[in-house]
Amino acid sequence: MRHQETIFAGFGGQGVLFAGQLLAYAGMSEGLHVTWIPSYGPEMRGGTANCTVILSEQEIGAPVVSHPLSAVVFNVPSLAKYEPLVRPNGLLLVNASLIAAQSAREDIRVVYIPASDIATELGNIRIANMVLLGAYIAATDIVSLDAAKAQLDEHLSDRQRKWLQPNMQALDRGAALVR
Amino acid sequence: MAKQLLKGNVAFAEAAVRFGLQAYFGYPITPQSEALEHLSGRMLREARVFLQAESEVAAINMVYGAACCGVRVMTSTSGPGFSLMAEGLSYIAGSEIPVVVVNMMRGGPGLGNIQPSQADYFFMTKSAGHGDFHPIVLAPASVQEIIDMMGLAFELAEKYRTLVLIAGDGSLGQMMESAELPPMQPLPALRPNWAVTGADGREPNVITSLYLVAEHLEEVNLRLQAKLADIRQHEVRFVEAQTADAELLLVAYGTSGRICTSVMRQARQKGIKVGLLRPQTLWPFPAQRIGELCEQVRGILVVEMSAGQMLEDVDHAAGGRVPIRFHGRMGGMIPMVDDVLADLQALATSLGLAP
């Protein structure tokens, strides 16, 4: 059964919530049940931001999980918080540009992606979220990369439209590092 | 309509518009402010009334006034704002007019915080204001269900001329889920014949909750109680899952209810025969069905984001026939599947049902 529970976590402004939303849109376009729930405490402003995304063939019960199957961590505090929580045999995706530390977990798959560096190379450090999402999709296969791209085209705000192609490239670059 | 990814607060607001909402009065409060943000533009584009009042006290009295005029009207708020509305809610109940109020519960008491909670259960089901009355209280567990329940809320409010509350929580308001909105429905063509619409050529309609003669007020109360008895008999709603062979029963509503769906699935995989009863109406409460299930199951686990409020209604329904255990989180904390499952396993073990 296709099923994923993922926490995306980082600083406010890194596009953590949008990466999760895009995954939810892609899952929905492929006929999966989806939930997206942000942490919405007052800590969001300038502090940490995270969201939990569940995609499943089955109707979704709990929209939050204490031990996710996957975690995508954008910064050091998020690694510290979520590394211990990922379920055994799960996936930990690390933004290696901002996180120098290596994970000590041996019972999970850990993938290091220099997402912020690649994003900078593509012309905008803020699209590191798409590099990580591309890598996540390649690692989990929960949705197709094409579905994510189609949804990106549909849901990128007008203000960000000029960054559509770099965003697409970011998804590809992230995916290529995992495949 | 195709499915869309919708945030709970936007979903119920848009659903209300499509179900023919004619006027909205409210005051922003987290975690439901997105509803006002959505309606502020949406209602104006539809040439309907949206008004941000100076406070929740003002908002509920504007709602009261509009409802007296026979228009489809609502407001939405969260805990502290709902407290401020209590006087108006009682006037609305005493005046027997249809009003819908959404309360996206947050951590309390007091200013508390903006995280999800279910601690307004007593307040909403038993004492939403002074005097003898109960609102109908609907409890959605998903974005789709809150959409559907907006339609049901207006229908029940108008059918019984009563106050209908929707008991959501912060996480339901903030969560995005795939859901389908109803098509746009026409506005009510006529205003009801009891409404205050100008008395040209007819006897004036009087809508009041003021009856200074005790005998008259008792008569009003008796009529109100008869109506509530009617609602109690006909409007109980709940969802049951895997109860056919259940030895244990989970009882939970709203967000806690969907969390218990996950608990039930995992427990079943471990060989624990557990079912779930999720009340969709908190008042009237599915007491009769819970009573019936007590003839079958050996124990009940109640799960709430409170210190145990619905627990008292379950306890009353069970009448001491089976042991009841409680799992509650407070202050904005959400019950986690692993923790609830551990409690369920402990209950199974204590009853000699552990696989």
Short mmCIF file of C-alpha atoms in Angstrom, two decimals:
data_model
loop_
_atom_site.label_atom_id
_atom_site.label_comp_id
_atom_site.label_asym_id
_atom_site.label_seq_id
_atom_site.Cartn_x
_atom_site.Cartn_y
_atom_site.Cartn_z
CA MET A 1 0.00 0.00 0.00
CA ARG A 2 1.32 3.44 -0.89
CA HIS A 3 1.72 5.25 2.41
CA GLN A 4 4.08 7.93 3.70
CA GLU A 5 4.26 10.07 6.84
CA THR A 6 6.76 12.87 6.58
CA ILE A 7 7.85 15.81 8.70
CA PHE A 8 9.42 18.76 6.90
CA ALA A 9 11.28 21.01 9.33
CA GLY A 10 13.48 24.09 9.17
CA PHE A 11 13.58 27.86 9.72
CA GLY A 12 10.63 30.05 8.79
CA GLY A 13 11.35 31.37 5.27
CA GLN A 14 13.07 28.24 3.96
CA GLY A 15 9.92 27.12 2.18
CA VAL A 16 9.35 24.21 4.52
CA LEU A 17 5.56 24.57 4.53
CA PHE A 18 5.36 25.01 0.75
CA ALA A 19 7.49 21.91 0.12
CA GLY A 20 5.01 19.94 2.23
CA GLN A 21 2.05 21.50 0.45
CA LEU A 22 3.45 20.71 -2.96
CA LEU A 23 3.90 17.09 -1.91
CA ALA A 24 0.26 17.05 -0.74
CA TYR A 25 -0.92 18.52 -4.05
CA ALA A 26 1.12 15.94 -5.98
CA GLY A 27 -0.30 13.11 -3.87
CA MET A 28 -3.82 14.38 -4.40
CA SER A 29 -3.27 14.59 -8.16
CA GLU A 30 -2.33 10.92 -8.08
CA GLY A 31 -5.51 9.99 -6.25
CA LEU A 32 -4.06 9.55 -2.77
CA HIS A 33 -5.65 10.70 0.47
CA VAL A 34 -3.57 13.56 1.86
CA THR A 35 -3.28 15.63 5.02
CA TRP A 36 -0.98 18.61 5.62
CA ILE A 37 -0.80 20.09 9.07
CA PRO A 38 1.59 22.85 10.13
CA SER A 39 2.93 23.60 13.55
CA TYR A 40 1.20 26.92 14.06
CA GLY A 41 2.43 28.06 17.43
CA PRO A 42 3.73 31.60 17.98
CA GLU A 43 7.24 30.14 17.56
CA MET A 44 6.73 30.23 13.79
CA ARG A 45 7.81 33.82 13.38
CA GLY A 46 11.51 33.77 12.62
CA GLY A 47 11.83 30.51 14.48
CA THR A 48 11.32 26.93 13.46
CA ALA A 49 8.61 25.87 11.06
CA ASN A 50 7.46 22.37 10.43
CA CYS A 51 4.63 20.48 8.85
CA THR A 52 3.48 16.89 8.77
CA VAL A 53 2.33 15.47 5.46
CA ILE A 54 0.61 12.11 5.16
CA LEU A 55 -0.14 10.47 1.82
CA SER A 56 -1.99 7.21 1.74
CA GLU A 57 -4.19 4.92 -0.30
CA GLN A 58 -6.18 4.46 2.89
CA GLU A 59 -8.35 7.13 4.51
CA ILE A 60 -6.08 8.99 6.93
CA GLY A 61 -6.69 8.69 10.66
CA ALA A 62 -4.30 10.67 12.85
CA PRO A 63 -2.91 13.70 10.97
CA VAL A 64 0.08 13.91 13.31
CA VAL A 65 2.65 11.25 14.16
CA SER A 66 5.16 10.96 16.98
CA HIS A 67 7.48 8.74 14.92
CA PRO A 68 7.38 9.63 11.20
CA LEU A 69 8.49 7.28 8.43
CA SER A 70 10.50 10.16 6.95
CA ALA A 71 11.93 13.48 8.03
CA VAL A 72 13.34 16.20 5.79
CA VAL A 73 15.47 18.51 7.90
CA PHE A 74 16.51 21.92 6.60
CA ASN A 75 18.63 23.12 9.54
CA VAL A 76 20.58 22.02 12.62
CA PRO A 77 17.84 22.39 15.27
CA SER A 78 15.49 20.28 13.09
CA LEU A 79 18.08 17.51 12.82
CA ALA A 80 18.44 17.45 16.60
CA LYS A 81 14.68 17.32 17.07
CA TYR A 82 13.64 14.79 14.42
CA GLU A 83 16.65 12.51 13.90
CA PRO A 84 15.80 10.43 17.00
CA LEU A 85 12.12 10.21 16.06
CA VAL A 86 12.33 8.67 12.58
CA ARG A 87 11.00 5.12 12.62
CA PRO A 88 13.50 2.27 12.10
CA ASN A 89 14.03 1.61 8.36
CA GLY A 90 12.74 5.12 7.73
CA LEU A 91 14.34 7.98 5.81
CA LEU A 92 16.21 11.04 7.03
CA LEU A 93 16.98 13.65 4.39
CA VAL A 94 19.53 16.25 5.46
CA ASN A 95 20.30 19.68 4.00
CA ALA A 96 24.06 19.12 4.10
CA SER A 97 24.78 22.73 3.10
CA LEU A 98 23.64 23.95 6.50
CA ILE A 99 24.13 20.82 8.59
CA ALA A 100 27.72 19.65 8.98
CA ALA A 101 26.87 16.86 11.43
CA GLN A 102 26.47 13.26 10.38
CA SER A 103 23.63 11.18 11.75
CA ALA A 104 24.57 8.49 14.23
CA ARG A 105 21.49 6.40 13.33
CA GLU A 106 22.36 3.12 11.65
CA ASP A 107 18.84 1.73 11.48
CA ILE A 108 17.55 4.32 9.00
CA ARG A 109 18.49 5.52 5.55
CA VAL A 110 20.23 8.90 5.76
CA VAL A 111 20.68 10.97 2.61
CA TYR A 112 22.79 14.13 2.58
CA ILE A 113 21.92 16.70 -0.04
CA PRO A 114 23.82 20.02 -0.38
CA ALA A 115 20.47 21.63 -1.12
CA SER A 116 21.26 25.27 -0.31
CA ASP A 117 24.46 25.14 -2.38
CA ILE A 118 22.65 23.69 -5.37
CA ALA A 119 19.90 26.28 -4.98
CA THR A 120 22.48 29.07 -4.90
CA GLU A 121 24.03 27.62 -8.04
CA LEU A 122 20.59 27.75 -9.68
CA GLY A 123 20.33 31.41 -8.76
CA ASN A 124 18.16 31.47 -5.66
CA ILE A 125 19.03 30.00 -2.28
CA ARG A 126 15.33 29.93 -1.41
CA ILE A 127 14.64 27.05 -3.78
CA ALA A 128 16.64 24.66 -1.62
CA ASN A 129 13.23 23.35 -0.55
CA MET A 130 12.62 22.03 -4.07
CA VAL A 131 16.05 20.37 -4.20
CA LEU A 132 15.16 18.53 -1.00
CA LEU A 133 11.66 17.67 -2.23
CA GLY A 134 13.10 16.29 -5.48
CA ALA A 135 15.49 14.13 -3.48
CA TYR A 136 12.67 13.03 -1.17
CA ILE A 137 10.47 11.99 -4.09
CA ALA A 138 13.31 10.03 -5.69
CA ALA A 139 14.08 8.32 -2.38
CA THR A 140 10.50 7.36 -1.50
CA ASP A 141 8.78 7.07 -4.89
CA ILE A 142 5.55 8.00 -3.13
CA VAL A 143 4.59 10.30 -6.04
CA SER A 144 6.13 10.90 -9.45
CA LEU A 145 8.45 13.81 -10.07
CA ASP A 146 6.24 14.78 -13.01
CA ALA A 147 3.24 15.08 -10.71
CA ALA A 148 5.19 17.42 -8.44
CA LYS A 149 6.27 19.52 -11.43
CA ALA A 150 2.74 19.77 -12.78
CA GLN A 151 1.47 20.89 -9.37
CA LEU A 152 4.34 23.36 -9.02
CA ASP A 153 3.29 24.91 -12.31
CA GLU A 154 -0.25 25.18 -10.99
CA HIS A 155 0.42 26.45 -7.49
CA LEU A 156 3.49 28.68 -7.66
CA SER A 157 2.25 32.15 -6.80
CA ASP A 158 2.31 34.88 -9.46
CA ARG A 159 4.97 36.72 -7.49
CA GLN A 160 7.27 33.67 -7.68
CA ARG A 161 6.40 32.78 -11.26
CA LYS A 162 9.73 33.97 -12.65
CA TRP A 163 11.37 31.24 -10.59
CA LEU A 164 9.33 28.42 -12.15
CA GLN A 165 12.12 27.01 -14.31
CA PRO A 166 14.80 27.16 -11.57
CA ASN A 167 12.30 25.45 -9.24
CA MET A 168 11.79 22.68 -11.81
CA GLN A 169 15.55 22.32 -12.20
CA ALA A 170 15.90 22.19 -8.43
CA LEU A 171 13.48 19.25 -8.26
CA ASP A 172 15.51 17.47 -10.96
CA ARG A 173 18.86 18.17 -9.34
CA GLY A 174 17.67 16.85 -5.99
CA ALA A 175 16.21 13.73 -7.55
CA ALA A 176 19.38 13.10 -9.59
CA LEU A 177 21.49 13.00 -6.43
CA VAL A 178 19.45 10.12 -5.04
CA ARG A 179 18.89 8.05 -8.15
CA MET B 1 -16.94 19.37 -8.13
CA ALA B 2 -13.37 18.11 -8.09
CA LYS B 3 -11.47 17.61 -4.88
CA GLN B 4 -9.33 20.49 -3.69
CA LEU B 5 -6.66 20.82 -1.04
CA LEU B 6 -8.42 22.98 1.54
CA LYS B 7 -7.61 24.35 4.96
CA GLY B 8 -10.35 23.61 7.51
CA ASN B 9 -11.08 27.27 8.26
CA VAL B 10 -11.31 28.24 4.60
CA ALA B 11 -13.35 25.13 3.86
CA PHE B 12 -16.12 25.83 6.37
CA ALA B 13 -16.26 29.49 5.39
CA GLU B 14 -16.55 28.72 1.68
CA ALA B 15 -19.03 25.93 2.38
CA ALA B 16 -21.20 28.40 4.31
CA VAL B 17 -21.20 30.77 1.33
CA ARG B 18 -22.25 27.95 -0.97
CA PHE B 19 -24.96 26.79 1.43
CA GLY B 20 -26.54 30.23 1.19
CA LEU B 21 -25.01 32.25 4.03
CA GLN B 22 -26.48 35.74 3.76
CA ALA B 23 -24.67 37.51 6.57
CA TYR B 24 -21.56 36.97 8.67
CA PHE B 25 -20.57 38.99 11.71
CA GLY B 26 -17.40 38.13 13.60
CA TYR B 27 -14.20 39.11 15.30
CA PRO B 28 -10.86 37.50 14.43
CA ILE B 29 -9.21 35.10 16.83
CA THR B 30 -6.58 32.42 16.22
CA PRO B 31 -6.94 29.57 15.31
CA GLN B 32 -9.95 30.41 13.10
CA SER B 33 -9.07 33.83 11.63
CA GLU B 34 -8.62 32.45 8.10
CA ALA B 35 -12.41 32.10 8.00
CA LEU B 36 -12.86 35.87 8.37
CA GLU B 37 -10.06 36.55 5.91
CA HIS B 38 -11.77 34.34 3.35
CA LEU B 39 -15.27 35.68 3.95
CA SER B 40 -14.21 39.33 3.95
CA GLY B 41 -13.53 39.13 0.22
CA ARG B 42 -15.91 36.37 -0.71
CA MET B 43 -19.09 37.80 0.83
CA LEU B 44 -18.48 41.22 -0.71
CA ARG B 45 -18.01 39.71 -4.16
CA GLU B 46 -21.35 37.93 -3.71
CA ALA B 47 -22.94 41.22 -2.55
CA ARG B 48 -23.74 39.70 0.83
CA VAL B 49 -23.00 41.02 4.31
CA PHE B 50 -19.61 40.61 5.97
CA LEU B 51 -18.89 42.72 9.01
CA GLN B 52 -15.94 42.64 11.38
CA ALA B 53 -17.47 43.77 14.65
CA GLU B 54 -15.66 45.60 17.45
CA SER B 55 -15.83 42.54 19.70
CA GLU B 56 -17.40 39.11 20.00
CA VAL B 57 -20.13 40.60 22.18
CA ALA B 58 -21.07 42.96 19.36
CA ALA B 59 -20.75 40.21 16.74
CA ILE B 60 -23.15 37.81 18.44
CA ASN B 61 -25.72 40.55 18.95
CA MET B 62 -25.50 41.48 15.27
CA VAL B 63 -26.01 37.81 14.48
CA TYR B 64 -29.02 37.82 16.82
CA GLY B 65 -30.49 40.82 15.05
CA ALA B 66 -29.96 39.43 11.57
CA ALA B 67 -31.45 36.07 12.57
CA CYS B 68 -34.56 37.85 13.89
CA CYS B 69 -34.94 39.31 10.40
CA GLY B 70 -34.97 35.79 8.97
CA VAL B 71 -31.68 35.73 7.11
CA ARG B 72 -29.22 32.83 7.10
CA VAL B 73 -26.50 34.02 9.45
CA MET B 74 -23.48 32.74 11.33
CA THR B 75 -20.35 33.65 13.22
CA SER B 76 -17.20 31.78 14.13
CA THR B 77 -14.70 32.12 16.93
CA SER B 78 -12.49 30.26 19.38
CA GLY B 79 -12.65 29.71 23.16
CA PRO B 80 -12.19 33.20 24.64
CA GLY B 81 -14.43 34.72 21.97
CA PHE B 82 -17.03 32.03 22.53
CA SER B 83 -17.07 32.87 26.25
CA LEU B 84 -17.82 36.49 25.39
CA MET B 85 -20.76 35.37 23.25
CA ALA B 86 -22.49 33.38 25.99
CA GLU B 87 -25.08 36.04 26.88
CA GLY B 88 -26.10 36.43 23.25
CA LEU B 89 -26.27 32.68 22.75
CA SER B 90 -28.76 32.43 25.60
CA TYR B 91 -30.89 35.25 24.11
CA ILE B 92 -30.82 33.44 20.76
CA ALA B 93 -31.91 30.19 22.41
CA GLY B 94 -34.65 32.00 24.38
CA SER B 95 -35.87 33.73 21.23
CA GLU B 96 -35.91 30.45 19.29
CA ILE B 97 -34.19 31.69 16.16
CA PRO B 98 -31.84 29.81 13.83
CA VAL B 99 -28.16 30.66 14.28
CA VAL B 100 -24.97 28.76 13.48
CA VAL B 101 -21.74 29.32 15.44
CA VAL B 102 -18.41 27.61 14.77
CA ASN B 103 -16.04 27.28 17.73
CA MET B 104 -12.52 26.19 16.79
CA MET B 105 -11.47 25.23 20.30
CA ARG B 106 -8.04 26.22 21.61
CA GLY B 107 -6.11 25.56 24.79
CA GLY B 108 -7.57 27.10 27.95
CA PRO B 109 -8.69 28.08 30.47
CA GLY B 110 -8.21 31.81 30.18
CA LEU B 111 -6.19 33.22 27.32
CA GLY B 112 -4.50 29.81 27.23
CA ASN B 113 -2.86 29.34 23.87
CA ILE B 114 -3.73 28.85 20.20
CA GLN B 115 -3.14 25.10 20.00
CA PRO B 116 -5.98 22.59 19.54
CA SER B 117 -8.24 21.58 22.41
CA GLN B 118 -11.60 19.98 23.11
CA ALA B 119 -12.05 21.53 26.52
CA ASP B 120 -15.15 23.57 25.59
CA TYR B 121 -17.29 20.40 25.53
CA PHE B 122 -19.15 21.15 28.78
CA PHE B 123 -19.59 24.78 27.77
CA MET B 124 -20.95 23.99 24.31
CA THR B 125 -23.17 21.02 25.13
CA LYS B 126 -24.44 21.89 28.59
CA SER B 127 -24.21 25.59 29.35
CA ALA B 128 -23.62 27.83 26.36
CA GLY B 129 -25.43 30.52 28.35
CA HIS B 130 -27.76 31.02 31.30
CA GLY B 131 -31.11 29.26 31.48
CA ASP B 132 -32.42 25.87 30.43
CA PHE B 133 -31.38 25.04 26.88
CA HIS B 134 -29.08 22.93 24.79
CA PRO B 135 -27.77 23.90 21.38
CA ILE B 136 -27.36 21.14 18.80
CA VAL B 137 -23.60 20.52 18.76
CA LEU B 138 -21.98 19.00 15.66
CA ALA B 139 -18.45 17.57 15.82
CA PRO B 140 -16.59 17.27 12.48
CA ALA B 141 -13.44 15.15 12.27
CA SER B 142 -12.16 16.11 8.82
CA VAL B 143 -12.16 18.99 6.37
CA GLN B 144 -14.76 17.15 4.29
CA GLU B 145 -16.98 16.64 7.30
CA ILE B 146 -16.87 20.27 8.39
CA ILE B 147 -17.96 21.23 4.85
CA ASP B 148 -20.86 18.78 4.95
CA MET B 149 -21.79 19.82 8.47
CA MET B 150 -22.14 23.49 7.50
CA GLY B 151 -25.07 22.46 5.31
CA LEU B 152 -26.51 20.27 8.03
CA ALA B 153 -26.07 23.05 10.59
CA PHE B 154 -28.17 25.54 8.62
CA GLU B 155 -30.76 22.87 7.89
CA LEU B 156 -31.16 21.87 11.54
CA ALA B 157 -31.03 25.46 12.79
CA GLU B 158 -33.89 26.44 10.48
CA LYS B 159 -35.89 23.24 10.90
CA TYR B 160 -35.99 23.54 14.70
CA ARG B 161 -35.45 27.31 15.01
CA THR B 162 -32.53 26.61 17.26
CA LEU B 163 -28.90 27.39 17.93
CA VAL B 164 -26.47 25.00 16.22
CA LEU B 165 -22.83 24.94 17.27
CA ILE B 166 -19.97 23.33 15.38
CA ALA B 167 -17.30 22.02 17.72
CA GLY B 168 -14.02 22.06 15.81
CA ASP B 169 -10.52 22.44 17.15
CA GLY B 170 -7.42 24.36 16.14
CA SER B 171 -5.85 21.48 14.27
CA LEU B 172 -8.96 20.94 12.17
CA GLY B 173 -8.94 24.65 11.36
CA GLN B 174 -5.27 24.70 10.36
CA MET B 175 -5.09 21.35 8.60
CA MET B 176 -5.26 21.02 4.82
CA GLU B 177 -6.97 17.98 3.36
CA SER B 178 -8.44 16.96 0.05
CA ALA B 179 -12.13 17.70 0.11
CA GLU B 180 -15.02 18.51 -2.18
CA LEU B 181 -17.09 21.66 -1.84
CA PRO B 182 -20.79 21.67 -2.68
CA PRO B 183 -22.01 23.53 -5.75
CA MET B 184 -23.22 27.09 -5.20
CA GLN B 185 -26.78 26.97 -3.92
CA PRO B 186 -29.41 29.64 -4.34
CA LEU B 187 -30.17 31.93 -1.43
CA PRO B 188 -33.44 31.29 0.41
CA ALA B 189 -36.15 32.88 -1.75
CA LEU B 190 -38.44 33.88 1.10
CA ARG B 191 -37.91 34.91 4.65
CA PRO B 192 -39.72 32.76 7.23
CA ASN B 193 -43.19 33.92 8.29
CA TRP B 194 -42.11 34.40 11.92
CA ALA B 195 -39.34 36.84 10.98
CA VAL B 196 -39.32 40.56 11.65
CA THR B 197 -39.66 41.88 8.11
CA GLY B 198 -41.94 44.92 8.46
CA ALA B 199 -45.57 44.38 9.50
CA ASP B 200 -47.33 46.02 6.56
CA GLY B 201 -50.75 44.41 6.22
CA ARG B 202 -50.25 41.86 8.97
CA GLU B 203 -50.00 41.51 12.73
CA PRO B 204 -46.49 42.38 13.98
CA ASN B 205 -44.15 39.47 14.70
CA VAL B 206 -42.58 39.79 18.12
CA ILE B 207 -39.30 38.01 18.84
CA THR B 208 -38.17 38.24 22.43
CA SER B 209 -36.66 36.30 25.28
CA LEU B 210 -38.23 38.60 27.89
CA TYR B 211 -41.28 37.18 29.71
CA LEU B 212 -41.90 38.99 32.98
CA VAL B 213 -44.82 36.81 34.06
CA ALA B 214 -43.56 33.57 35.55
CA GLU B 215 -46.43 31.49 34.18
CA HIS B 216 -45.69 32.73 30.67
CA LEU B 217 -41.99 32.04 30.95
CA GLU B 218 -42.64 28.56 32.25
CA GLU B 219 -44.86 27.93 29.22
CA VAL B 220 -42.04 29.09 26.95
CA ASN B 221 -39.66 26.78 28.77
CA LEU B 222 -42.02 23.83 28.45
CA ARG B 223 -42.31 24.44 24.72
CA LEU B 224 -38.52 24.71 24.45
CA GLN B 225 -38.05 21.48 26.39
CA ALA B 226 -40.56 19.68 24.15
CA LYS B 227 -38.56 20.82 21.14
CA LEU B 228 -35.31 19.65 22.71
CA ALA B 229 -36.90 16.27 23.44
CA ASP B 230 -37.86 16.06 19.77
CA ILE B 231 -34.28 16.88 18.73
CA ARG B 232 -32.93 14.34 21.22
CA GLN B 233 -35.14 11.70 19.62
CA HIS B 234 -34.41 12.45 15.96
CA GLU B 235 -31.01 14.07 15.53
CA VAL B 236 -28.48 11.80 17.20
CA ARG B 237 -25.63 11.14 14.78
CA PHE B 238 -22.52 9.02 15.11
CA VAL B 239 -20.12 6.88 13.10
CA GLU B 240 -19.27 3.35 14.11
CA ALA B 241 -16.33 1.29 12.88
CA GLN B 242 -15.52 -2.37 13.49
CA THR B 243 -17.94 -2.72 16.39
CA ALA B 244 -19.53 -5.95 15.10
CA ASP B 245 -17.10 -8.23 16.94
CA ALA B 246 -15.59 -5.63 19.28
CA GLU B 247 -14.61 -6.58 22.83
CA LEU B 248 -13.31 -3.09 23.52
CA LEU B 249 -14.72 0.26 22.45
CA LEU B 250 -12.98 3.54 21.73
CA VAL B 251 -15.19 6.62 22.10
CA ALA B 252 -13.80 9.89 20.75
CA TYR B 253 -14.98 12.82 18.63
CA GLY B 254 -13.44 15.25 16.17
CA THR B 255 -9.65 15.16 15.88
CA SER B 256 -9.43 12.68 18.76
CA GLY B 257 -11.89 10.50 16.87
CA ARG B 258 -9.73 10.29 13.75
CA ILE B 259 -6.66 9.65 15.89
CA CYS B 260 -8.58 6.71 17.38
CA THR B 261 -9.19 5.38 13.85
CA SER B 262 -5.41 4.92 13.59
CA VAL B 263 -5.30 3.43 17.09
CA MET B 264 -8.04 0.97 16.14
CA ARG B 265 -6.23 -0.12 12.96
CA GLN B 266 -2.97 -0.73 14.81
CA ALA B 267 -4.71 -2.51 17.69
CA ARG B 268 -6.55 -4.79 15.27
CA GLN B 269 -3.19 -5.72 13.71
CA LYS B 270 -2.09 -6.78 17.18
CA GLY B 271 -5.18 -8.95 17.51
CA ILE B 272 -7.12 -6.66 19.86
CA LYS B 273 -10.79 -6.70 18.93
CA VAL B 274 -11.61 -3.03 19.27
CA GLY B 275 -14.24 -0.86 17.65
CA LEU B 276 -14.77 2.88 17.49
CA LEU B 277 -17.80 5.01 18.15
CA ARG B 278 -17.29 8.61 17.02
CA PRO B 279 -20.13 10.94 18.01
CA GLN B 280 -20.98 13.44 15.25
CA THR B 281 -23.51 15.12 17.52
CA LEU B 282 -22.26 15.91 21.02
CA TRP B 283 -25.73 17.13 21.89
CA PRO B 284 -27.86 15.16 21.44
CA PHE B 285 -25.36 12.54 22.59
CA PRO B 286 -25.45 8.94 21.28
CA ALA B 287 -26.02 7.64 24.80
CA GLN B 288 -28.47 4.97 23.75
CA ARG B 289 -26.09 3.36 21.27
CA ILE B 290 -23.22 3.43 23.77
CA GLY B 291 -25.56 1.78 26.28
CA GLU B 292 -26.37 -0.95 23.77
CA LEU B 293 -22.69 -1.55 23.05
CA CYS B 294 -22.08 -1.93 26.79
CA GLU B 295 -24.05 -5.18 26.55
CA GLN B 296 -21.39 -6.42 24.14
CA VAL B 297 -18.00 -4.87 24.90
CA ARG B 298 -15.95 -5.55 28.02
CA GLY B 299 -14.40 -2.11 28.42
CA ILE B 300 -14.33 1.43 27.01
CA LEU B 301 -11.47 3.86 26.38
CA VAL B 302 -12.52 7.50 26.03
CA VAL B 303 -10.03 9.85 24.33
CA GLU B 304 -10.33 13.64 24.46
CA MET B 305 -8.20 16.78 24.31
CA SER B 306 -9.50 17.75 27.75
CA ALA B 307 -9.44 16.57 31.35
CA GLY B 308 -12.41 14.31 30.62
CA GLN B 309 -15.63 16.10 29.70
CA MET B 310 -17.44 13.86 27.20
CA LEU B 311 -16.19 11.14 29.56
CA GLU B 312 -19.03 12.05 31.93
CA ASP B 313 -21.64 11.47 29.21
CA VAL B 314 -20.06 8.13 28.30
CA ASP B 315 -19.96 7.21 31.96
CA HIS B 316 -23.64 8.06 32.31
CA ALA B 317 -24.53 6.07 29.19
CA ALA B 318 -22.56 3.06 30.38
CA GLY B 319 -24.25 3.12 33.76
CA GLY B 320 -21.45 1.21 35.47
CA ARG B 321 -21.84 -1.85 33.24
CA VAL B 322 -18.25 -1.86 31.96
CA PRO B 323 -15.01 -0.30 33.18
CA ILE B 324 -14.11 2.98 31.51
CA ARG B 325 -10.58 4.23 31.05
CA PHE B 326 -9.66 7.75 29.98
CA HIS B 327 -6.83 9.15 27.87
CA GLY B 328 -6.73 12.94 27.81
CA ARG B 329 -4.27 15.62 26.77
CA MET B 330 -4.65 19.28 27.72
CA GLY B 331 -3.21 22.69 27.06
CA GLY B 332 -3.04 22.32 23.29
CA MET B 333 -1.43 18.87 23.23
CA ILE B 334 -2.74 16.30 20.74
CA PRO B 335 -3.06 12.66 21.82
CA MET B 336 -0.49 10.51 20.01
CA VAL B 337 -1.44 7.16 18.52
CA ASP B 338 1.35 5.24 20.33
CA ASP B 339 0.27 6.58 23.73
CA VAL B 340 -3.43 5.85 23.21
CA LEU B 341 -2.57 2.39 21.93
CA ALA B 342 -0.53 1.71 25.07
CA ASP B 343 -3.54 2.69 27.21
CA LEU B 344 -5.81 0.46 25.13
CA GLN B 345 -3.41 -2.46 25.55
CA ALA B 346 -3.31 -1.84 29.29
CA LEU B 347 -7.12 -1.92 29.36
CA ALA B 348 -7.11 -5.18 27.36
CA THR B 349 -4.58 -6.72 29.74
CA SER B 350 -6.52 -5.66 32.81
CA LEU B 351 -9.58 -7.42 31.41
CA GLY B 352 -7.67 -10.55 30.42
CA LEU B 353 -8.20 -9.75 26.72
CA ALA B 354 -4.56 -9.34 25.74
CA PRO B 355 -3.79 -11.48 22.68
#
